[in-house]
XYZ file of C-alpha atoms in Angstrom:
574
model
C 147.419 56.553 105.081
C 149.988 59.312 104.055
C 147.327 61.314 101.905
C 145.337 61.868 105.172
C 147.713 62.852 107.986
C 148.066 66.656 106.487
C 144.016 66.713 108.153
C 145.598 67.063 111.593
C 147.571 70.298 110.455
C 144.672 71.365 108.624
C 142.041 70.922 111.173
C 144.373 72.874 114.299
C 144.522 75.804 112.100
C 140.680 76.072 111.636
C 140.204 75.717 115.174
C 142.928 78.738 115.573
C 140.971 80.449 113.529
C 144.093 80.889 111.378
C 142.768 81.042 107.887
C 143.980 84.193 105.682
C 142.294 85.493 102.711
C 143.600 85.539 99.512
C 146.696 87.447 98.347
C 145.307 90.733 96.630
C 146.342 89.982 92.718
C 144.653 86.806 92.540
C 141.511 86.449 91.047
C 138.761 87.498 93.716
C 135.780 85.833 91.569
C 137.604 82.535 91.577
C 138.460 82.164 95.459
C 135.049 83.928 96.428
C 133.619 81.370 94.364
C 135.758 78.368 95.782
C 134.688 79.659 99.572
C 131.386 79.350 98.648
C 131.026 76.360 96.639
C 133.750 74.556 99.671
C 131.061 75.509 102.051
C 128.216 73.183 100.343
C 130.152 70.810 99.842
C 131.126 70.616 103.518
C 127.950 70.074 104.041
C 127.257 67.385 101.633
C 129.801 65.339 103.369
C 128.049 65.958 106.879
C 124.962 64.648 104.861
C 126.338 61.622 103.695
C 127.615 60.752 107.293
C 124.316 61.231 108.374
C 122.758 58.319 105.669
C 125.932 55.921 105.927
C 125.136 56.010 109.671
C 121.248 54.797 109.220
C 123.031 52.315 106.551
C 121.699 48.692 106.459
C 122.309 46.413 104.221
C 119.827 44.313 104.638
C 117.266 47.683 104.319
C 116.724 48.651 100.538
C 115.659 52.043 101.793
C 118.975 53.045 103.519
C 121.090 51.426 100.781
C 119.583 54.423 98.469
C 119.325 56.957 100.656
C 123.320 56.297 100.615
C 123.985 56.854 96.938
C 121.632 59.340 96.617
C 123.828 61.206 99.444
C 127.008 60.297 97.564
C 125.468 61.463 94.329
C 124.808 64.479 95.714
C 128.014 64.894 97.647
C 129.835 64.092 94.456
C 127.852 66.988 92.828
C 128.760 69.377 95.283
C 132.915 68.188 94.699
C 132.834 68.959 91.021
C 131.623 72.459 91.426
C 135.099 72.817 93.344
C 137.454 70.116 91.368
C 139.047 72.334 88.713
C 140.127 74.089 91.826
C 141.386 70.731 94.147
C 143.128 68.671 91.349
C 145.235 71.436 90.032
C 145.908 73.176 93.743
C 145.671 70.652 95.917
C 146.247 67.683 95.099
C 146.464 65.394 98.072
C 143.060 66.738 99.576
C 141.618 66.098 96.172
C 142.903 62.385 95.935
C 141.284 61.871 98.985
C 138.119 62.769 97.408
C 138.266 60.966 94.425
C 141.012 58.874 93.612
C 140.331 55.484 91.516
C 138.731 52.293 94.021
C 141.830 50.154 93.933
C 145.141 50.066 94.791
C 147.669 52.631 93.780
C 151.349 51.951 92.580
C 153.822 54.196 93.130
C 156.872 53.615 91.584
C 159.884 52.623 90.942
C 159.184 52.371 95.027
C 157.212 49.798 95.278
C 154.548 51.499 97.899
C 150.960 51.850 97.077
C 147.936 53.779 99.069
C 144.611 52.059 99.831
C 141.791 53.361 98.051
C 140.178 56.016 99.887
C 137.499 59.088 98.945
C 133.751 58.746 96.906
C 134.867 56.128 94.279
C 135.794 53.653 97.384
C 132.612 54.352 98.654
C 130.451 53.474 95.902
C 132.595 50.253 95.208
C 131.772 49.271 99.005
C 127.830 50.169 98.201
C 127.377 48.426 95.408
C 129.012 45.630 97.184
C 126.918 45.543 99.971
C 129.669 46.218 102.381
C 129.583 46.617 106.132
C 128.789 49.706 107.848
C 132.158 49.900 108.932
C 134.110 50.076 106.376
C 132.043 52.901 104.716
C 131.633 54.634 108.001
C 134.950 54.964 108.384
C 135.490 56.699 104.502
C 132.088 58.953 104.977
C 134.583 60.354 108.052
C 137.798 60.798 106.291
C 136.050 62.668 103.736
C 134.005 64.514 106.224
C 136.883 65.483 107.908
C 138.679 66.223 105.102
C 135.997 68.588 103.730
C 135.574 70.771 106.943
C 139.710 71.247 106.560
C 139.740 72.699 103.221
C 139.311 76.196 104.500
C 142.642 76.199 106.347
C 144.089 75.882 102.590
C 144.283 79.022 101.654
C 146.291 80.438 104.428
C 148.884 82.207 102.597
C 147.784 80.616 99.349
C 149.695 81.835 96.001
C 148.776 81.706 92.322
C 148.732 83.449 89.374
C 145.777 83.888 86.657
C 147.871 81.805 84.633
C 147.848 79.193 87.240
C 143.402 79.285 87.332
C 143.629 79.276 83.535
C 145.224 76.241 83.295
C 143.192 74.586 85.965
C 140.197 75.594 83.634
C 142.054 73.824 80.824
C 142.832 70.711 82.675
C 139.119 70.438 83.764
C 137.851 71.287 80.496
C 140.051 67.543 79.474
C 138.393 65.794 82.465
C 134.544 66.568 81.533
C 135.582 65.363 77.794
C 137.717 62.321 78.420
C 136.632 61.466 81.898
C 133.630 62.477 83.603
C 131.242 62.145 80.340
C 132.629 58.865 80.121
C 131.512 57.779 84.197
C 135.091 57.000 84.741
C 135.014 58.281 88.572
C 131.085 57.195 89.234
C 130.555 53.834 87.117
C 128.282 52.262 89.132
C 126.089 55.362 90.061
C 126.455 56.627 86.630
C 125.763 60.424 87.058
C 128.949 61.183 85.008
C 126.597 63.690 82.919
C 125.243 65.559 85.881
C 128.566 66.282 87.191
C 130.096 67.018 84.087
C 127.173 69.939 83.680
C 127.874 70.863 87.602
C 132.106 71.032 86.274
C 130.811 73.121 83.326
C 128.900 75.268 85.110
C 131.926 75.952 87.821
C 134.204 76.787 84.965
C 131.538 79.306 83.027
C 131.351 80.819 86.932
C 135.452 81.705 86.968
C 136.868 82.161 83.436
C 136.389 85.727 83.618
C 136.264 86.122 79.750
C 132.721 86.877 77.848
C 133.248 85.055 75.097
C 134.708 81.222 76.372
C 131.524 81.751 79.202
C 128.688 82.155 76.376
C 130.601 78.780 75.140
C 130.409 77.312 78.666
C 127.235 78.381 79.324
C 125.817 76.546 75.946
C 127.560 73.078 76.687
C 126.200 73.784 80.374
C 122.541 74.069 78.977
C 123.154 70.776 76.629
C 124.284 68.302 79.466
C 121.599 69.553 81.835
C 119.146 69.314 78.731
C 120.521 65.320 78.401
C 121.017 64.112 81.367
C 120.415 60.227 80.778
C 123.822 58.286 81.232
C 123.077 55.875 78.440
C 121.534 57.921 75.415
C 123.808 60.990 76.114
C 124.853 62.331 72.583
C 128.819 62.748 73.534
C 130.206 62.770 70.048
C 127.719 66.070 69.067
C 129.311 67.273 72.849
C 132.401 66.844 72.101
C 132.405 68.643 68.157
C 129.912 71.483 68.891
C 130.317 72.310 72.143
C 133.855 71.256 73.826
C 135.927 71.951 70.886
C 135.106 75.076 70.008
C 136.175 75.936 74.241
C 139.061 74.433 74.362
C 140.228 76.219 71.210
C 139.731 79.359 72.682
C 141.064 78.023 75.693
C 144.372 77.415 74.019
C 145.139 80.880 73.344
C 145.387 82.141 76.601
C 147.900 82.736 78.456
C 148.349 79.942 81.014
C 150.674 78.336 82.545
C 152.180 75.375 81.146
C 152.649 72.495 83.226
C 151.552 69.355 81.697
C 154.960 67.849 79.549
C 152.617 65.230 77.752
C 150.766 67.930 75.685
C 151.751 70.152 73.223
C 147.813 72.096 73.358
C 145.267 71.385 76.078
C 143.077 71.085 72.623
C 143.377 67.175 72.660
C 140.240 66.399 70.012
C 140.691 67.423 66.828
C 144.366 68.678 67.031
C 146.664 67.044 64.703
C 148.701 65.573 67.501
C 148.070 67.294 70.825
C 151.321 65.066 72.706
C 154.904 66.009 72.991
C 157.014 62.769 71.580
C 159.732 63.710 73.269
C 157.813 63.232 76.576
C 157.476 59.998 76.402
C 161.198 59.335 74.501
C 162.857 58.436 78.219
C 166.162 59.289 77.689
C 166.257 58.955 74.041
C 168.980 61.598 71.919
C 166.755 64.614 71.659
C 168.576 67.355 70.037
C 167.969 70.651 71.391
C 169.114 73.836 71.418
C 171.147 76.401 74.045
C 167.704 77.086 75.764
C 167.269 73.136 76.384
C 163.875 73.679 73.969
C 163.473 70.894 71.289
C 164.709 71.531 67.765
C 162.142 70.286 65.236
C 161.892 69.416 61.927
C 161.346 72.043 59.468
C 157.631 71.554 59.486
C 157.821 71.901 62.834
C 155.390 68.188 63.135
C 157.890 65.859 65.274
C 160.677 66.295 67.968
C 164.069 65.821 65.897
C 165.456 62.769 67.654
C 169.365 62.609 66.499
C 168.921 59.732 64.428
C 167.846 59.403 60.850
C 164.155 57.914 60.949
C 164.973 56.619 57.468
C 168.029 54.714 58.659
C 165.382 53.256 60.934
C 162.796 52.632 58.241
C 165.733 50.408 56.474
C 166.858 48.605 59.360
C 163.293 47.505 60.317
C 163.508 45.116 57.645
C 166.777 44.244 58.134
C 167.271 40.209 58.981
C 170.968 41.042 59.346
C 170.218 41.769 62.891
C 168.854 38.586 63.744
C 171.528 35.813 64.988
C 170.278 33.186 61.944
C 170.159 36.227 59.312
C 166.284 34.763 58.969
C 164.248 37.672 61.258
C 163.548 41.244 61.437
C 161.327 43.996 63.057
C 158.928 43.738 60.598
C 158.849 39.634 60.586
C 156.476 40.522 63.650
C 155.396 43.722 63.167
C 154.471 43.815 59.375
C 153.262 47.304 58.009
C 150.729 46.210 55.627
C 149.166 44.404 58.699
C 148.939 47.699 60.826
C 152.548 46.330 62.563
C 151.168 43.437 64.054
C 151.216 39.333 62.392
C 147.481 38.584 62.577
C 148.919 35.480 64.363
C 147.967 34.610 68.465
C 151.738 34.226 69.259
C 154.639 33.767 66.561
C 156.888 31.363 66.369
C 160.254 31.087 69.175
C 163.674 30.653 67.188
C 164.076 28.476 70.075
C 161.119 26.350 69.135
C 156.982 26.498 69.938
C 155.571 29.840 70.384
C 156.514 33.249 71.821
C 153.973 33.591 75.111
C 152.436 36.435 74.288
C 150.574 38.344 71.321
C 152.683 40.691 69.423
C 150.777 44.475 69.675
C 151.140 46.610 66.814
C 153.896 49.340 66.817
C 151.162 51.749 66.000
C 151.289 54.909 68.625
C 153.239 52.608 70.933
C 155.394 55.647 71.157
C 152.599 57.081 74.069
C 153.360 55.502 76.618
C 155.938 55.372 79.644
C 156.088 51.382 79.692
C 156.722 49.069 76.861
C 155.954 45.339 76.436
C 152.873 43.730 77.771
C 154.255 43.923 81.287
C 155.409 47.279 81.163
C 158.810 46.038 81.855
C 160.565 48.580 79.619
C 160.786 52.135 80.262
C 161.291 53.124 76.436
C 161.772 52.604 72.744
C 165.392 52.080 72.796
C 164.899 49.466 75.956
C 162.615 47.575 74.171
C 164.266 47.283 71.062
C 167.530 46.263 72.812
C 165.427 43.664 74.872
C 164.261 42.041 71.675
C 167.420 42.384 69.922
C 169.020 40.350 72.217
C 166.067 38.005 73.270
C 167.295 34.242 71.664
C 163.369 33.514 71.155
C 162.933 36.769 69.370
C 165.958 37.720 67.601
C 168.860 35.832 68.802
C 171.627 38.722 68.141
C 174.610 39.212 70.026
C 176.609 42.398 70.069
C 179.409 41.489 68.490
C 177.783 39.992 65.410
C 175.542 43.049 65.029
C 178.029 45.255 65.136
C 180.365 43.351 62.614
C 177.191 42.913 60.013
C 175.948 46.270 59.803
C 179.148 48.124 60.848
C 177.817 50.615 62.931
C 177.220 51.014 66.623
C 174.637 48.694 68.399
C 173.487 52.411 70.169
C 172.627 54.076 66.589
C 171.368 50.851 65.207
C 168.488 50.958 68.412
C 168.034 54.613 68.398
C 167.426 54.953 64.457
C 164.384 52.133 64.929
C 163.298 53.827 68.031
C 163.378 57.196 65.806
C 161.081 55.112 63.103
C 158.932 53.791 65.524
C 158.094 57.513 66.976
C 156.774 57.943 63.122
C 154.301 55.391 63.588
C 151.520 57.878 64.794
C 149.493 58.891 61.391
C 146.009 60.066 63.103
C 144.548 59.557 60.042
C 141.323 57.221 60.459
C 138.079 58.125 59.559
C 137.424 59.659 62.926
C 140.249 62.162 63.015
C 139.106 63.250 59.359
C 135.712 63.371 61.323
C 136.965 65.532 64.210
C 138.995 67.789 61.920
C 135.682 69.189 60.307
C 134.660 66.371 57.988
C 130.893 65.247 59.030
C 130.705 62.906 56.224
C 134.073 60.839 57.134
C 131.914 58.521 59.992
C 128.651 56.649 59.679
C 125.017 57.047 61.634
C 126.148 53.697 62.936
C 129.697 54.198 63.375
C 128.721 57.819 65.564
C 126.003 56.178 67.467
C 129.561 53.292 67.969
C 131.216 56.052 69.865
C 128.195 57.096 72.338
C 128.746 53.629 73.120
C 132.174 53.148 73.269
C 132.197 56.498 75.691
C 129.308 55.445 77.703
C 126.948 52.337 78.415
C 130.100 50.072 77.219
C 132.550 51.742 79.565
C 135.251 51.232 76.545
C 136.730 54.934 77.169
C 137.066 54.567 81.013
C 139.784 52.634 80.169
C 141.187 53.210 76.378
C 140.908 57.154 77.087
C 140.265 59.442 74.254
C 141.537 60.528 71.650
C 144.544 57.981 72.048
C 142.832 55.595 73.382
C 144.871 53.740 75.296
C 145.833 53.694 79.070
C 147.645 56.875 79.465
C 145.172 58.184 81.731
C 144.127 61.709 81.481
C 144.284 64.989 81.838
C 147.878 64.998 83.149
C 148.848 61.512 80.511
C 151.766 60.854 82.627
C 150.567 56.954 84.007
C 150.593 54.097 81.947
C 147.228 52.081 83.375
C 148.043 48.612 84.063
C 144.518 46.690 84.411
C 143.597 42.727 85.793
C 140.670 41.632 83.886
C 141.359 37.866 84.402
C 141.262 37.288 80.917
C 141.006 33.293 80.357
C 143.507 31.662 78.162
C 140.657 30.360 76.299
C 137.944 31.873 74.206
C 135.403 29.837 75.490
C 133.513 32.163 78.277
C 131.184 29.344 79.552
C 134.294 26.903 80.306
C 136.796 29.255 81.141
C 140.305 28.235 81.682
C 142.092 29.754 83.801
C 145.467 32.421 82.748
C 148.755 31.377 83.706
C 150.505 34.313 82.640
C 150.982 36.213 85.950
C 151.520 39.819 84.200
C 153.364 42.714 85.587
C 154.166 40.897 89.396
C 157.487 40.055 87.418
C 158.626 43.166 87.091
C 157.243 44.533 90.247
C 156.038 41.899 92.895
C 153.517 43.763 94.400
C 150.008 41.252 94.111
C 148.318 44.574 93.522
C 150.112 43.454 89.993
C 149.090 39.413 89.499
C 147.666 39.071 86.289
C 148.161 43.226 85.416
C 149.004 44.004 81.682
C 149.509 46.844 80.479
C 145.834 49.269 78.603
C 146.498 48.966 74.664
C 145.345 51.500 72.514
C 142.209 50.196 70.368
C 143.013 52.307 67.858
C 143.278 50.060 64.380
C 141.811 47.248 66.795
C 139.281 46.456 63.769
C 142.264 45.530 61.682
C 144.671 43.925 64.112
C 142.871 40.461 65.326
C 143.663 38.683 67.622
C 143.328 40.303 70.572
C 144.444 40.559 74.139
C 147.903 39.829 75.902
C 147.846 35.923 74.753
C 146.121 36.487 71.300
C 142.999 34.329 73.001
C 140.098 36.061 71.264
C 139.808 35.788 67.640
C 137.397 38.155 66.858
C 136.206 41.618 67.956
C 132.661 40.087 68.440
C 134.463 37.618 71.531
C 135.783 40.144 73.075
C 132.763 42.553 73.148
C 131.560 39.187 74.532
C 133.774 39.148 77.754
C 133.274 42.375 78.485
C 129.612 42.187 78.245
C 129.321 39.715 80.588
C 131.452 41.159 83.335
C 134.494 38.839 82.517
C 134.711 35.070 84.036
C 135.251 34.506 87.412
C 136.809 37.227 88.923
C 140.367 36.774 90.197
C 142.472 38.414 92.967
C 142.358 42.793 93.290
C 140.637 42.218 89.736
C 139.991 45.813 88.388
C 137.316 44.941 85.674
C 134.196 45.298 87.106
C 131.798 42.162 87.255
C 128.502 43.897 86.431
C 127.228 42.582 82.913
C 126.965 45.908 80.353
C 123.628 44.729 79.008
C 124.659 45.813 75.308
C 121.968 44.517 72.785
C 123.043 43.111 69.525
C 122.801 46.717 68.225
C 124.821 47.773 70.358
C 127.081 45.461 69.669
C 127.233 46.142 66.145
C 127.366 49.850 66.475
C 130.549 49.257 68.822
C 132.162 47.025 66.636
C 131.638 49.712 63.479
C 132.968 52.780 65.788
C 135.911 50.737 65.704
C 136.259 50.511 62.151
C 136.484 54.166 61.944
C 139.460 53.718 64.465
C 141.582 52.456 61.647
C 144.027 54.917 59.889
């Protein structure tokens, strides 16, 4: 595996004894405090070893003694994480990258799964002692190297402040949610031992008092299940990364606009995500805006767009538009399972609303187009969708196909009002979400595992705290709704744009945002109702299918729960 042959290097210069110390300037706290915290951690990892080597799988007592080494171990990494992910970020994907395959494109290679999340996938499948011998030793390995890093290691305080920011995102998106540990679930643990790391390096009074509070609260709650995010989130990780936000860090991450993702009016750069798109900007290469400086000025006039949406002219019979599909007063979706073909039958897959469809980096179910403008001139074109040819287009609306895609594309990027009753809530007003609706989002963020996948505060699949992945997920949906007598799913997914079998039956994480409002659901429109879906999901799915990344385990929601869940979603509509 690529990610593991820099150990070699790593491990000749600790022998050497060739390890410098760090570069007078940078912050002494933070790499005296890295040393340290790298040196438990080290051992950690000689711990685990030590208990996946006694592993049996047919003895109870070693199975345990396992996860309660790889609980600690995993401890031990999040005291140094905000550290690893931001400087060094192949060690750290050895540590903790996701248990299934990953994609790299447009190359078509992928790395096997590797690092603590591997591990507990292979304990809580009651793997062999082999296969979790060897990954106790790559991390190991990997963990006695991480001294050698800092020989003639660089960075700036601007560099550790944004590190701190970028963690910050994790423990409120990520690790509260059990996103890297959702089997163990000791997402709340770690997220106090990532807190506590930050309070130790931020090197300003007032942001530690803050981290020291939302330390004391998630070591106060530790329970996975009845862990009070929402109240986490408002009183105690706001209010950081606000202060956060005004200092001066470096700026790396193009998807964000503030590291202050909950409760900013809209934390993401549009133009990120606009893939080639006209962006107008100015002789520094910075975006113009408009004058209320809310949106990236794309070249095109969004109200051109806002006309031509309902414009049939654009369809080959005259008899279709945009919004024949995507109708506004129906949140831009039908409310059908497929529409109609102009070539006859049905379309094969459920149209998704247009709503915040402008975050992501892949477009269509598949993924299969990189942007706006590509999907519009897929559709445009498609003879079950639109039927319209270039020619005719061009001689009905008299104008260029090109400005006719970019000023829908410019409309589209509109289409993000963050206005439901939980942004109102975020933004200061308590009384905008119900007891139930509050108690919805625990949920959603925890025993349901909802926001492991559909990340906040989009959420959808662009995966935090970088955003710049669209998730693709198998859940082996069945093409029925009927989860006793499932029927199998024909629709093979992403492997047609990229045939990898890492991709059979992958479709690309919608946002559930308006979900309440926009039924059916899922890629084929199989599940009527919020209520079946819930269903699927707490059941563990159907049978499972090939490299299927939904986890099996059944959630054990009660009809509470249930309820709760489906009212949080409510206040996801704008």
């Amino acid at each position: 595996m690529k990610k593991i042959k820099v150990l070699t290097a790593l491990c000749l210069l600790l022998c050497l004894g060739i390890v410098g110390e760090a570069p007078k300037g940078y912050p002494e706290q933070t790499i005296r405090y890295f040393k340290a915290q790298q040196a438990v951690f080290a051992l950690t990892t000689k711990a685990l070893q030590l208990a996946v080597s006694k592993y049996d799988v047919k003895e109870e007592g070693t199975v345990e003694q396992a996860k309660q080494a790889l609980k600690e171990c995993r401890l031990a990494y999040k005291r140094i994480s905000f550290f690893m992910e931001y400087f060094f970020v192949s060690e750290a994907y050895v540590f903790n990258t996701p248990a299934k395959y990953e994609v790299e494109e447009p190359y078509i290679e992928y790395e096997e799964p590797v690092g603590f999340q591997q591990i507990e996938a292979l304990l809580f499948s009651h793997a062999s002692k082999e296969e979790l011998m060897q990954q106790a030793d790559i991390v190991a390995e990997t963990a006695a190297g991480l001294p050698a890093l800092l020989y003639n290691f660089k960075a700036t305080d601007a560099q550790v402040m944004e590190s701190i920011q970028l963690e910050l995102i994790r423990i409120q998106s990520l690790y509260i949610t059990g996103y890297d540990a959702p089997s163990l679930q000791c997402g709340i643990p770690e997220a106090a031992a990532a807190m506590d790391a930050l309070s130790n390096v931020v090197g300003i009074d007032s942001i530690r008092t803050a981290m020291m509070k939302a330390y004391a609260y998630l070591a106060a709650h530790p329970d996975y299940n009845s862990f009070d995010r929402l109240t986490f989130i408002t009183d105690y990780t706001m209010p950081i990364q606000v202060m956060l936000a005004k200092q001066a860090a470096t700026h790396t991450v193009r998807a964000l606009n503030t590291t202050a993702i909950f409760g900013s009016r809209d934390p993401f750069k549009k133009e990120t995500f606009t893939q080639g798109a006209d962006i107008t900007v100015d002789g520094m290469g910075d975006v113009l805006r408009n004058g209320d400086n809310s949106a990236p000025k794309i070249g095109y006039d969004t109200a051109l767009g806002r006309r031509l949406f309902s414009e049939k002219k654009l369809s080959g019979n005259r008899q279709r538009s945009c919004a024949t599909c995507h109708l506004p007063e129906k949140h831009f979706t039908d409310g059908m399972p497929q529409n109609a073909s102009l070539t006859g039958g049905f379309l094969p897959r459920h149209t998704p609303s247009l709503l915040y469809s402008t975050y992501q980096y892949a477009q269509f179910w598949d993924g299969r187009a990189k942007s706006l403008e590509e999907q519009i001139d897929a559709v445009l074109h498609s003879p079950t969708e639109m039927g319209g040819r270039d020619d005719s287009i061009v001689a009905r609306m008299q104008m260029p196909k090109a400005e006719i895609i970019r000023a829908l594309a410019a409309y589209i990027r509109t289409l993000t009002p963050f206005n439901a009753p939980f942004d109102h809530y975020l933004a200061g007003d308590r009384s905008a979400m119900s007891a139930q609706q509050k108690h919805g989002f625990n949920i959603f963020m925890g025993k349901a595992r909802c926001g492991s996948c559909h990340f906040a505060p989009l959420f959808n699949g662009l995966t935090p705290p970088l955003f710049n992945r669209t998730e693709f997920e198998i859940l082996g949906v069945p093409l029925n709704s009927d989860l006793q007598h499932p029927v199998a799913d024909t629709d093979r997914g992403r492997i047609a744009v990229f045939p990898l079998t890492f991709y059979e039956g992958a479709f690309k994480t919608p946002t559930v945002r308006n979900a309440a409002a926009t039924a059916p659901y899922m890629h084929h429109g199989n599940f009527s109702t919020m209520q079946q879906v819930i269903d699927f999901y707490n059941q563990g799915g159907v049978s499972p299918v090939m490299h299927q990344t939904l986890s099996s385990d059944t959630l054990g929601l009660s009809k509470a729960e249930q309820q709760a869940l489906i009212s949080f979603l409510d206040a996801l509509v704008d």
